[in-house]
GROMACS .gro file of C-alpha atoms in nm:
model
  452
    1ILE     CA    1  -0.016  -0.031  -0.003
    2LEU     CA    2   0.247   0.283   0.107
    3ARG     CA    3   0.432   0.171  -0.263
    4ASP     CA    4   0.098   0.255  -0.412
    5TRP     CA    5   0.113   0.566  -0.252
    6VAL     CA    6   0.479   0.659  -0.337
    7VAL     CA    7   0.421   0.530  -0.755
    8LYS     CA    8   0.047   0.717  -0.749
    9SER     CA    9   0.191   1.074  -0.608
   10LYS     CA   10   0.031   1.066  -0.240
   11LEU     CA   11   0.302   0.985  -0.072
   12GLN     CA   12   0.258   1.409   0.069
   13LEU     CA   13  -0.064   1.380   0.115
   14ALA     CA   14   0.006   1.107   0.392
   15VAL     CA   15   0.025   1.178   0.788
   16LEU     CA   16   0.187   0.988   1.063
   17SER     CA   17  -0.016   0.997   1.391
   18ASP     CA   18   0.118   1.214   1.667
   19ASP     CA   19   0.168   0.837   1.874
   20GLY     CA   20   0.329   0.680   1.542
   21LYS     CA   21   0.155   0.392   1.497
   22SER     CA   22  -0.057   0.429   1.167
   23ILE     CA   23  -0.059   0.666   0.857
   24ARG     CA   24  -0.341   0.745   0.711
   25LEU     CA   25  -0.439   0.909   0.334
   26GLY     CA   26  -0.739   1.036   0.418
   27ASP     CA   27  -1.008   0.938   0.540
   28SER     CA   28  -1.054   0.675   0.292
   29SER     CA   29  -0.793   0.416   0.418
   30SER     CA   30  -0.417   0.407   0.688
   31ILE     CA   31  -0.168   0.046   0.770
   32ASN     CA   32  -0.061   0.000   1.047
   33ALA     CA   33   0.279   0.198   1.131
   34ASN     CA   34   0.426  -0.039   1.319
   35GLU     CA   35   0.422  -0.313   1.074
   36ILE     CA   36   0.784  -0.466   0.966
   37VAL     CA   37   0.874  -0.547   0.624
   38GLU     CA   38   1.160  -0.694   0.465
   39VAL     CA   39   1.256  -0.429   0.127
   40GLU     CA   40   1.498  -0.615  -0.087
   41GLY     CA   41   1.773  -0.414  -0.292
   42LYS     CA   42   1.921  -0.478  -0.645
   43ASP     CA   43   2.229  -0.636  -0.552
   44GLY     CA   44   2.040  -0.912  -0.359
   45LYS     CA   45   2.087  -0.755  -0.006
   46SER     CA   46   1.773  -0.730   0.175
   47CYS     CA   47   1.686  -0.512   0.551
   48GLN     CA   48   1.364  -0.498   0.815
   49TYR     CA   49   1.211  -0.200   0.889
   50SER     CA   50   0.860  -0.095   1.039
   51LEU     CA   51   0.591   0.090   0.851
   52ALA     CA   52   0.705   0.417   1.010
   53SER     CA   53   1.039   0.454   0.968
   54ILE     CA   54   1.059   0.318   0.651
   55TYR     CA   55   0.790   0.643   0.593
   56LEU     CA   56   0.938   0.922   0.754
   57GLN     CA   57   1.299   0.802   0.543
   58ILE     CA   58   1.152   0.840   0.217
   59LEU     CA   59   0.883   1.155   0.303
   60ASP     CA   60   1.191   1.313   0.251
   61PRO     CA   61   1.519   1.079   0.094
   62ASN     CA   62   1.782   1.365   0.075
   63GLN     CA   63   1.699   1.500   0.520
   64GLY     CA   64   1.989   1.477   0.704
   65LEU     CA   65   2.084   1.230   0.960
   66MET     CA   66   2.007   1.440   1.252
   67PRO     CA   67   1.664   1.569   1.179
   68TYR     CA   68   1.529   1.148   1.043
   69ARG     CA   69   1.655   1.093   1.377
   70ASN     CA   70   1.481   1.384   1.553
   71ALA     CA   71   1.136   1.325   1.357
   72CYS     CA   72   1.233   0.945   1.482
   73LYS     CA   73   1.223   1.037   1.857
   74LYS     CA   74   0.916   1.277   1.865
   75TYR     CA   75   0.676   0.971   1.664
   76ASN     CA   76   0.804   0.693   1.873
   77VAL     CA   77   1.030   0.516   1.613
   78ASN     CA   78   1.243   0.248   1.786
   79ASP     CA   79   1.414   0.171   1.397
   80PRO     CA   80   1.588   0.465   1.223
   81VAL     CA   81   1.676   0.299   0.888
   82LYS     CA   82   2.036   0.272   0.926
   83VAL     CA   83   2.277   0.437   0.702
   84LEU     CA   84   2.349   0.208   0.447
   85ASP     CA   85   1.977   0.050   0.437
   86LYS     CA   86   1.888   0.362   0.339
   87THR     CA   87   1.991   0.286  -0.020
   88ILE     CA   88   1.804   0.033  -0.061
   89VAL     CA   89   1.488   0.149   0.146
   90VAL     CA   90   1.460   0.485  -0.130
   91GLY     CA   91   1.527   0.259  -0.436
   92PHE     CA   92   1.314  -0.027  -0.356
   93PHE     CA   93   1.036   0.282  -0.274
   94LEU     CA   94   1.166   0.562  -0.491
   95GLY     CA   95   1.351   0.402  -0.756
   96PRO     CA   96   1.743   0.511  -0.889
   97MET     CA   97   1.641   0.848  -1.004
   98VAL     CA   98   1.620   0.944  -0.702
   99THR     CA   99   1.867   0.807  -0.485
  100ALA     CA  100   2.123   0.904  -0.807
  101SER     CA  101   2.095   1.225  -0.808
  102SER     CA  102   2.249   1.475  -0.570
  103ASN     CA  103   2.075   1.818  -0.661
  104ASN     CA  104   1.771   1.800  -0.456
  105THR     CA  105   1.553   1.889  -0.741
  106PRO     CA  106   1.159   1.712  -0.744
  107SER     CA  107   1.069   1.488  -0.945
  108SER     CA  108   0.878   1.266  -1.054
  109ALA     CA  109   0.957   0.816  -0.937
  110PRO     CA  110   0.890   0.630  -1.265
  111PRO     CA  111   0.610   0.333  -1.230
  112PRO     CA  112   0.836   0.050  -0.965
  113PRO     CA  113   0.776  -0.343  -1.191
  114PRO     CA  114   0.577  -0.517  -1.140
  115PRO     CA  115   0.683  -0.701  -0.754
  116GLY     CA  116   0.734  -1.096  -0.947
  117GLU     CA  117   0.898  -0.959  -1.220
  118GLU     CA  118   1.178  -0.742  -0.949
  119HIS     CA  119   1.229  -1.077  -0.795
  120ARG     CA  120   1.270  -1.234  -1.162
  121LYS     CA  121   1.530  -1.003  -1.234
  122SER     CA  122   1.674  -1.019  -0.852
  123ASN     CA  123   1.730  -1.390  -0.879
  124ASN     CA  124   1.948  -1.303  -1.168
  125SER     CA  125   2.119  -1.066  -1.070
  126LYS     CA  126   2.217  -1.241  -0.783
  127HIS     CA  127   2.272  -1.578  -1.004
  128HIS     CA  128   2.534  -1.355  -1.272
  129HIS     CA  129   2.719  -1.227  -0.901
  130ARG     CA  130   2.739  -1.548  -0.753
  131ARG     CA  131   2.893  -1.655  -1.147
  132HIS     CA  132   3.139  -1.405  -1.204
  133HIS     CA  133   3.312  -1.388  -0.877
  134HIS     CA  134   3.385  -1.831  -0.914
  135GLU     CA  135   3.560  -1.663  -1.244
  136SER     CA  136   3.734  -1.357  -1.119
  137ILE     CA  137   3.847  -1.550  -0.841
  138ARG     CA  138   4.010  -1.911  -1.167
  139ARG     CA  139   4.167  -1.624  -1.317
  140ASP     CA  140   4.340  -1.553  -1.012
  141HIS     CA  141   4.453  -1.798  -0.887
  142HIS     CA  142   4.547  -1.904  -1.279
  143ASN     CA  143   4.751  -1.588  -1.301
  144ARG     CA  144   4.965  -1.644  -0.927
  145GLU     CA  145   5.027  -2.046  -1.112
  146GLY     CA  146   5.196  -1.826  -1.417
  147SER     CA  147   5.334  -1.587  -1.201
  148ARG     CA  148   5.508  -1.825  -0.992
  149LYS     CA  149   5.593  -2.051  -1.261
  150ARG     CA  150   5.794  -1.786  -1.438
  151SER     CA  151   6.034  -1.668  -1.133
  152SER     CA  152   6.083  -1.990  -1.051
  153SER     CA  153   6.253  -2.035  -1.397
  154GLU     CA  154   6.396  -1.716  -1.398
  155GLY     CA  155   6.559  -1.708  -1.089
  156GLY     CA  156   6.689  -2.124  -1.123
  157GLY     CA  157   6.430  -2.205  -0.828
  158GLY     CA  158   6.564  -1.994  -0.563
  159SER     CA  159   6.349  -1.668  -0.462
  160SER     CA  160   6.378  -1.377  -0.681
  161LYS     CA  161   6.579  -1.123  -0.438
  162LYS     CA  162   6.452  -0.727  -0.427
  163LYS     CA  163   6.662  -0.452  -0.516
  164GLU     CA  164   6.818  -0.270  -0.197
  165LYS     CA  165   6.744   0.147  -0.281
  166LYS     CA  166   7.047   0.243  -0.210
  167MET     CA  167   7.104   0.606  -0.049
  168MET     CA  168   7.123   0.887  -0.167
  169THR     CA  169   7.425   1.077  -0.062
  170THR     CA  170   7.432   1.437   0.051
  171GLU     CA  171   7.697   1.534  -0.285
  172GLU     CA  172   7.398   1.291  -0.485
  173MET     CA  173   7.132   1.579  -0.336
  174LEU     CA  174   7.346   1.868  -0.428
  175ASP     CA  175   7.426   1.749  -0.754
  176ASN     CA  176   7.033   1.675  -0.838
  177LEU     CA  177   6.924   2.018  -0.730
  178ASN     CA  178   7.178   2.191  -0.953
  179VAL     CA  179   7.071   2.016  -1.248
  180VAL     CA  180   6.696   2.111  -1.164
  181ALA     CA  181   6.799   2.438  -1.081
  182ASP     CA  182   7.034   2.472  -1.412
  183LYS     CA  183   6.684   2.351  -1.605
  184ARG     CA  184   6.554   2.613  -1.420
  185GLY     CA  185   6.791   2.909  -1.521
  186GLU     CA  186   6.780   2.760  -1.898
  187GLY     CA  187   6.558   3.052  -1.951
  188GLY     CA  188   6.721   3.312  -1.970
  189GLU     CA  189   6.511   3.668  -2.009
  190THR     CA  190   6.177   3.462  -2.027
  191LYS     CA  191   5.919   3.557  -1.714
  192ASP     CA  192   6.049   3.318  -1.509
  193GLY     CA  193   6.390   3.311  -1.559
  194LYS     CA  194   6.535   3.569  -1.316
  195LYS     CA  195   6.374   3.361  -1.055
  196ASN     CA  196   6.530   3.035  -1.074
  197MET     CA  197   6.880   3.237  -1.157
  198GLU     CA  198   6.905   3.308  -0.794
  199LEU     CA  199   6.687   3.022  -0.683
  200ALA     CA  200   7.047   2.826  -0.881
  201LYS     CA  201   7.247   3.030  -0.739
  202ALA     CA  202   7.097   2.988  -0.341
  203LEU     CA  203   7.138   2.589  -0.411
  204SER     CA  204   7.525   2.609  -0.600
  205ALA     CA  205   7.705   2.445  -0.348
  206ASP     CA  206   8.038   2.700  -0.398
  207GLY     CA  207   8.173   2.868  -0.095
  208PHE     CA  208   8.117   2.610   0.119
  209GLU     CA  209   8.400   2.372   0.049
  210LEU     CA  210   8.566   2.254   0.403
  211THR     CA  211   8.923   2.292   0.313
  212PRO     CA  212   9.200   2.116   0.613
  213GLU     CA  213   9.272   2.463   0.769
  214MET     CA  214   8.972   2.563   0.826
  215ILE     CA  215   8.884   2.170   1.006
  216LYS     CA  216   9.261   2.316   1.239
  217GLU     CA  217   9.085   2.655   1.298
  218SER     CA  218   8.759   2.451   1.456
  219ILE     CA  219   8.904   2.261   1.628
  220ALA     CA  220   9.110   2.541   1.819
  221GLU     CA  221   8.814   2.740   1.916
  222ILE     CA  222   8.650   2.472   2.033
  223ILE     CA  223   8.931   2.365   2.285
  224THR     CA  224   8.947   2.763   2.400
  225LEU     CA  225   8.612   2.708   2.487
  226GLU     CA  226   8.704   2.410   2.733
  227LEU     CA  227   8.686   2.330   3.055
  228PRO     CA  228   8.999   2.193   3.218
  229VAL     CA  229   8.861   1.882   3.394
  230GLY     CA  230   9.109   1.678   3.588
  231ASN     CA  231   9.126   1.256   3.639
  232SER     CA  232   9.161   1.126   3.994
  233ALA     CA  233   9.564   1.166   3.992
  234SER     CA  234   9.580   1.569   3.872
  235ILE     CA  235   9.340   1.646   4.100
  236LEU     CA  236   9.508   1.439   4.456
  237ARG     CA  237   9.829   1.664   4.326
  238PRO     CA  238   9.831   1.985   4.513
  239ALA     CA  239   9.806   2.370   4.285
  240PRO     CA  240  10.151   2.544   4.286
  241ASN     CA  241  10.203   2.628   4.594
  242ARG     CA  242   9.978   2.459   4.845
  243ASP     CA  243  10.003   2.105   5.031
  244PHE     CA  244   9.797   1.923   5.219
  245GLN     CA  245  10.018   2.014   5.579
  246ARG     CA  246   9.703   2.194   5.698
  247VAL     CA  247   9.487   1.866   5.689
  248LEU     CA  248   9.784   1.688   5.878
  249ASP     CA  249   9.769   1.949   6.124
  250LEU     CA  250   9.398   1.916   6.189
  251TYR     CA  251   9.428   1.459   6.215
  252THR     CA  252   9.680   1.549   6.480
  253GLU     CA  253   9.491   1.779   6.679
  254ILE     CA  254   9.183   1.582   6.632
  255GLU     CA  255   9.429   1.263   6.756
  256LYS     CA  256   9.550   1.513   7.081
  257ASN     CA  257   9.147   1.565   7.185
  258SER     CA  258   9.034   1.218   7.144
  259SER     CA  259   9.024   1.206   7.493
  260SER     CA  260   8.661   1.386   7.467
  261ILE     CA  261   8.565   1.032   7.367
  262ARG     CA  262   8.730   0.825   7.612
  263PRO     CA  263   8.746   1.126   7.876
  264ASN     CA  264   8.825   0.787   8.192
  265LEU     CA  265   9.066   0.727   8.026
  266LEU     CA  266   9.290   1.065   8.049
  267VAL     CA  267   9.105   1.245   8.295
  268ALA     CA  268   9.019   1.207   8.703
  269PRO     CA  269   8.621   1.008   8.648
  270LYS     CA  270   8.317   1.281   8.854
  271ARG     CA  271   8.232   0.986   9.024
  272ALA     CA  272   8.514   0.804   9.144
  273HIS     CA  273   8.246   0.543   9.351
  274LEU     CA  274   8.165   0.410   8.980
  275VAL     CA  275   8.471   0.282   8.938
  276GLY     CA  276   8.537  -0.097   8.925
  277LYS     CA  277   8.093  -0.105   8.933
  278ARG     CA  278   7.908  -0.354   8.742
  279PRO     CA  279   7.631  -0.192   8.511
  280VAL     CA  280   7.258  -0.254   8.552
  281ILE     CA  281   7.010  -0.224   8.332
  282VAL     CA  282   6.617  -0.242   8.425
  283LEU     CA  283   6.352  -0.434   8.290
  284PRO     CA  284   5.999  -0.429   8.342
  285LYS     CA  285   5.812  -0.680   8.582
  286ALA     CA  286   5.507  -0.654   8.337
  287MET     CA  287   5.409  -1.023   8.176
  288THR     CA  288   5.279  -0.796   7.897
  289SER     CA  289   5.626  -0.716   7.789
  290PRO     CA  290   5.779  -0.922   7.496
  291ILE     CA  291   6.100  -0.886   7.709
  292THR     CA  292   6.128  -1.002   8.141
  293MET     CA  293   6.351  -1.124   8.332
  294TRP     CA  294   6.331  -1.500   8.144
  295ASN     CA  295   6.431  -1.386   7.810
  296ALA     CA  296   6.627  -1.116   7.849
  297HIS     CA  297   6.962  -1.303   7.851
  298GLU     CA  298   6.966  -1.418   7.610
  299PHE     CA  299   6.826  -1.167   7.396
  300LEU     CA  300   7.090  -0.900   7.479
  301ALA     CA  301   7.426  -1.131   7.539
  302SER     CA  302   7.306  -1.378   7.260
  303SER     CA  303   7.017  -1.140   7.006
  304ARG     CA  304   6.855  -1.438   7.007
  305PHE     CA  305   6.472  -1.268   7.106
  306ILE     CA  306   6.248  -1.628   7.263
  307PRO     CA  307   5.919  -1.591   7.312
  308ARG     CA  308   5.828  -1.586   7.768
  309ASP     CA  309   5.599  -1.883   7.763
  310VAL     CA  310   5.862  -2.029   7.593
  311MET     CA  311   6.088  -1.990   7.860
  312ILE     CA  312   5.835  -2.191   8.135
  313LYS     CA  313   5.716  -2.484   7.908
  314SER     CA  314   6.078  -2.556   7.930
  315GLY     CA  315   6.119  -2.612   8.257
  316VAL     CA  316   6.410  -2.351   8.360
  317LYS     CA  317   6.271  -2.208   8.739
  318LYS     CA  318   6.292  -1.802   8.745
  319VAL     CA  319   6.535  -1.877   9.028
  320ASP     CA  320   6.777  -2.031   8.802
  321LEU     CA  321   6.751  -1.729   8.552
  322LYS     CA  322   7.121  -1.547   8.468
  323THR     CA  323   7.135  -1.193   8.578
  324VAL     CA  324   7.455  -1.162   8.472
  325PHE     CA  325   7.624  -1.139   8.129
  326GLN     CA  326   7.960  -1.002   7.988
  327HIS     CA  327   7.880  -0.743   7.617
  328LYS     CA  328   8.186  -0.707   7.409
  329LEU     CA  329   8.198  -0.247   7.314
  330ASP     CA  330   8.223  -0.209   6.938
  331GLN     CA  331   8.613  -0.149   6.820
  332ARG     CA  332   8.484   0.276   6.765
  333ARG     CA  333   8.402   0.331   7.092
  334GLY     CA  334   8.786   0.194   7.237
  335GLY     CA  335   8.630  -0.175   7.233
  336GLY     CA  336   8.735  -0.387   7.545
  337VAL     CA  337   8.428  -0.645   7.725
  338LEU     CA  338   8.188  -0.458   7.964
  339GLU     CA  339   7.990  -0.658   8.261
  340PHE     CA  340   7.609  -0.656   8.314
  341GLU     CA  341   7.353  -0.657   8.559
  342ILE     CA  342   6.953  -0.762   8.422
  343MET     CA  343   6.676  -0.684   8.728
  344ASP     CA  344   6.306  -0.592   8.755
  345ASN     CA  345   6.309  -0.496   9.138
  346PRO     CA  346   6.552  -0.189   9.108
  347ILE     CA  347   6.408  -0.141   9.438
  348ALA     CA  348   6.511  -0.492   9.604
  349LYS     CA  349   6.816  -0.497   9.502
  350LEU     CA  350   7.010  -0.091   9.482
  351GLY     CA  351   6.766   0.043   9.762
  352HIS     CA  352   6.484   0.360   9.792
  353HIS     CA  353   6.843   0.568   9.955
  354ASN     CA  354   7.110   0.496   9.827
  355LEU     CA  355   7.175   0.739   9.552
  356GLN     CA  356   7.470   0.617   9.485
  357GLU     CA  357   7.357   0.250   9.348
  358TRP     CA  358   7.180   0.396   9.142
  359ASP     CA  359   7.435   0.618   8.917
  360ARG     CA  360   7.485   0.191   8.824
  361VAL     CA  361   7.208   0.186   8.647
  362VAL     CA  362   7.264   0.316   8.304
  363ALA     CA  363   6.942   0.157   8.042
  364VAL     CA  364   6.525   0.101   8.123
  365ILE     CA  365   6.408  -0.103   7.940
  366SER     CA  366   5.999   0.081   7.946
  367LEU     CA  367   5.746  -0.083   7.890
  368GLY     CA  368   5.568   0.292   7.811
  369ALA     CA  369   5.307   0.291   8.171
  370SER     CA  370   5.441   0.549   8.425
  371TRP     CA  371   5.373   0.313   8.690
  372GLN     CA  372   5.622   0.104   8.615
  373PHE     CA  373   5.865   0.427   8.817
  374THR     CA  374   5.623   0.519   9.127
  375ASP     CA  375   5.735   0.346   9.390
  376TRP     CA  376   6.110   0.428   9.250
  377PRO     CA  377   6.367   0.756   9.438
  378LYS     CA  378   6.345   1.033   9.355
  379GLY     CA  379   6.533   1.197   9.048
  380TYR     CA  380   6.399   0.806   8.891
  381LYS     CA  381   6.101   0.847   8.979
  382ALA     CA  382   5.927   1.123   8.678
  383PRO     CA  383   6.043   0.997   8.318
  384VAL     CA  384   6.208   1.281   8.253
  385ASP     CA  385   6.455   1.265   8.492
  386LEU     CA  386   6.457   0.951   8.519
  387PHE     CA  387   6.523   0.913   8.051
  388GLU     CA  388   6.785   1.255   8.188
  389LYS     CA  389   7.040   1.024   8.356
  390ALA     CA  390   6.928   0.615   8.185
  391PHE     CA  391   6.881   0.562   7.869
  392GLY     CA  392   6.539   0.524   7.795
  393TYR     CA  393   6.443   0.147   7.518
  394TYR     CA  394   6.107   0.086   7.493
  395ILE     CA  395   6.052  -0.251   7.282
  396GLY     CA  396   5.719  -0.369   7.128
  397LEU     CA  397   5.640  -0.701   6.891
  398GLU     CA  398   5.528  -0.610   6.570
  399GLY     CA  399   5.273  -0.476   6.458
  400ASP     CA  400   5.146  -0.341   6.805
  401GLN     CA  401   4.994  -0.030   6.919
  402GLN     CA  402   5.243   0.195   7.080
  403PRO     CA  403   5.140   0.362   7.434
  404PRO     CA  404   5.086   0.673   7.374
  405GLU     CA  405   5.239   0.815   7.736
  406LEU     CA  406   5.563   0.769   7.473
  407SER     CA  407   5.539   0.954   7.243
  408LYS     CA  408   5.601   1.231   7.541
  409TRP     CA  409   5.998   1.035   7.673
  410ALA     CA  410   6.289   1.060   7.544
  411VAL     CA  411   6.299   0.689   7.479
  412GLN     CA  412   6.415   0.508   7.168
  413LYS     CA  413   6.193   0.244   6.973
  414GLY     CA  414   6.277  -0.138   6.909
  415PHE     CA  415   5.984  -0.420   6.738
  416LEU     CA  416   6.011  -0.780   6.664
  417SER     CA  417   5.932  -1.015   6.418
  418ARG     CA  418   5.690  -1.212   6.544
  419ASP     CA  419   5.776  -1.457   6.310
  420LYS     CA  420   6.129  -1.382   6.130
  421ARG     CA  421   6.458  -1.445   6.372
  422GLY     CA  422   6.674  -1.334   6.172
  423LEU     CA  423   6.569  -0.960   6.179
  424ASP     CA  424   6.665  -0.962   6.560
  425SER     CA  425   7.018  -0.881   6.542
  426VAL     CA  426   6.852  -0.514   6.441
  427CYS     CA  427   6.675  -0.431   6.762
  428PHE     CA  428   6.950  -0.589   6.887
  429ALA     CA  429   7.223  -0.333   6.723
  430ASN     CA  430   6.986  -0.053   6.790
  431PHE     CA  431   6.964  -0.107   7.173
  432TRP     CA  432   7.330  -0.190   7.211
  433ASP     CA  433   7.471   0.129   6.944
  434GLY     CA  434   7.224   0.401   7.185
  435LEU     CA  435   7.344   0.272   7.496
  436GLU     CA  436   7.709   0.278   7.457
  437ASP     CA  437   7.682   0.622   7.306
  438ARG     CA  438   7.477   0.682   7.614
  439MET     CA  439   7.755   0.517   7.836
  440ILE     CA  440   8.053   0.717   7.678
  441THR     CA  441   7.825   1.074   7.755
  442ARG     CA  442   7.692   0.976   8.098
  443LYS     CA  443   7.831   0.742   8.304
  444PRO     CA  444   8.200   0.745   8.152
  445GLU     CA  445   8.321   0.621   8.469
  446LEU     CA  446   8.157   0.276   8.424
  447LEU     CA  447   8.384   0.179   8.096
  448PRO     CA  448   8.661   0.008   8.092
  449ARG     CA  449   8.980   0.172   8.217
  450LYS     CA  450   9.341   0.094   8.030
  451LEU     CA  451   9.615   0.052   8.215
  452ASP     CA  452   9.855   0.214   7.911
   0.00000   0.00000   0.00000
């Protein structure tokens, strides 16, 4: 029906309803706009669209893509004609005259052929196209075989080698440009003769020859602009009127003043009561601390961390725990072997009023809570005063939350891994480095003394 309207030039009189469900021609006839129809082109391709979509397309075949899509959206058409199918739809309903025209001039479409005739032509076209395609394949295959045989016979059975392109040198390129310029300059006094002669002169290589003298002059100019750079030998070689005597004097002066590092060796001790005494390391008594009396000896003496519960299960009694061990000082700090004592009840061991015994305390392993020092004597009870006199160190397990009070104290921190025992030596080394440095500056009387 829609095609009959096109043939009778009544398409412009047809109206699509606002809801896009019907197309009406006056009051006499109406068609369902949602009906899907199949449209077949002359090349055998086909497509399916609703009558509403086809109507909006053929109503103005020369309209742009966006106006057509906007019209489909206005009438609730959900299957607009694709760009690739536009030729098929317009050609089927309006004929080839409209699809081939590009001047947008209106003209009446020729009457379409009968449906049966169109179908027969389409079948004949398909058959002819298929036969032509097979013949083309056979010809291409025959040509390739003949070409392969000719190349094998010419090359003696070997593969043909492609001729490599030779790169053009700068001289060859200039020669070619000169030839072109000469040819253009042959015009003499013609209309473009002067321009060609100027171009030939500009492209000429005259005056650009490079002579050995020019090369020597360029090298000499470059050398004058270079900054001299010395090697390892020239850098160590003293400049004129200079030597390293000043460096030697500084070294000698430092050696003479080396007593500042170990003042107890050359200067009389200020606290003579500490000379020859054993330094004390105080441990936390809480069971939640990783280091207690149960495993402190193994860690501080041998750099091995054994959990407290493992030590208890091993059958060791607390009265049999070792409280004294020897530690070898670093050679950078004078070397020697020093004997340390560990305890977790300093009030019972040192007394409450004997401050000379409390001077032996060189390190306190803190639990991170101030109640650890509540019953200690004056000068050691407050964390600020305590860690001014003794080296403070906190040992925790990796991943545990740190006590909030710890951030207010002058305490170094070390952490033990829960399962990587090879990392125990890191915490061990940090503790002894800090303690030895503190003893050199605050408690030098407790360090080993050289007799010479």
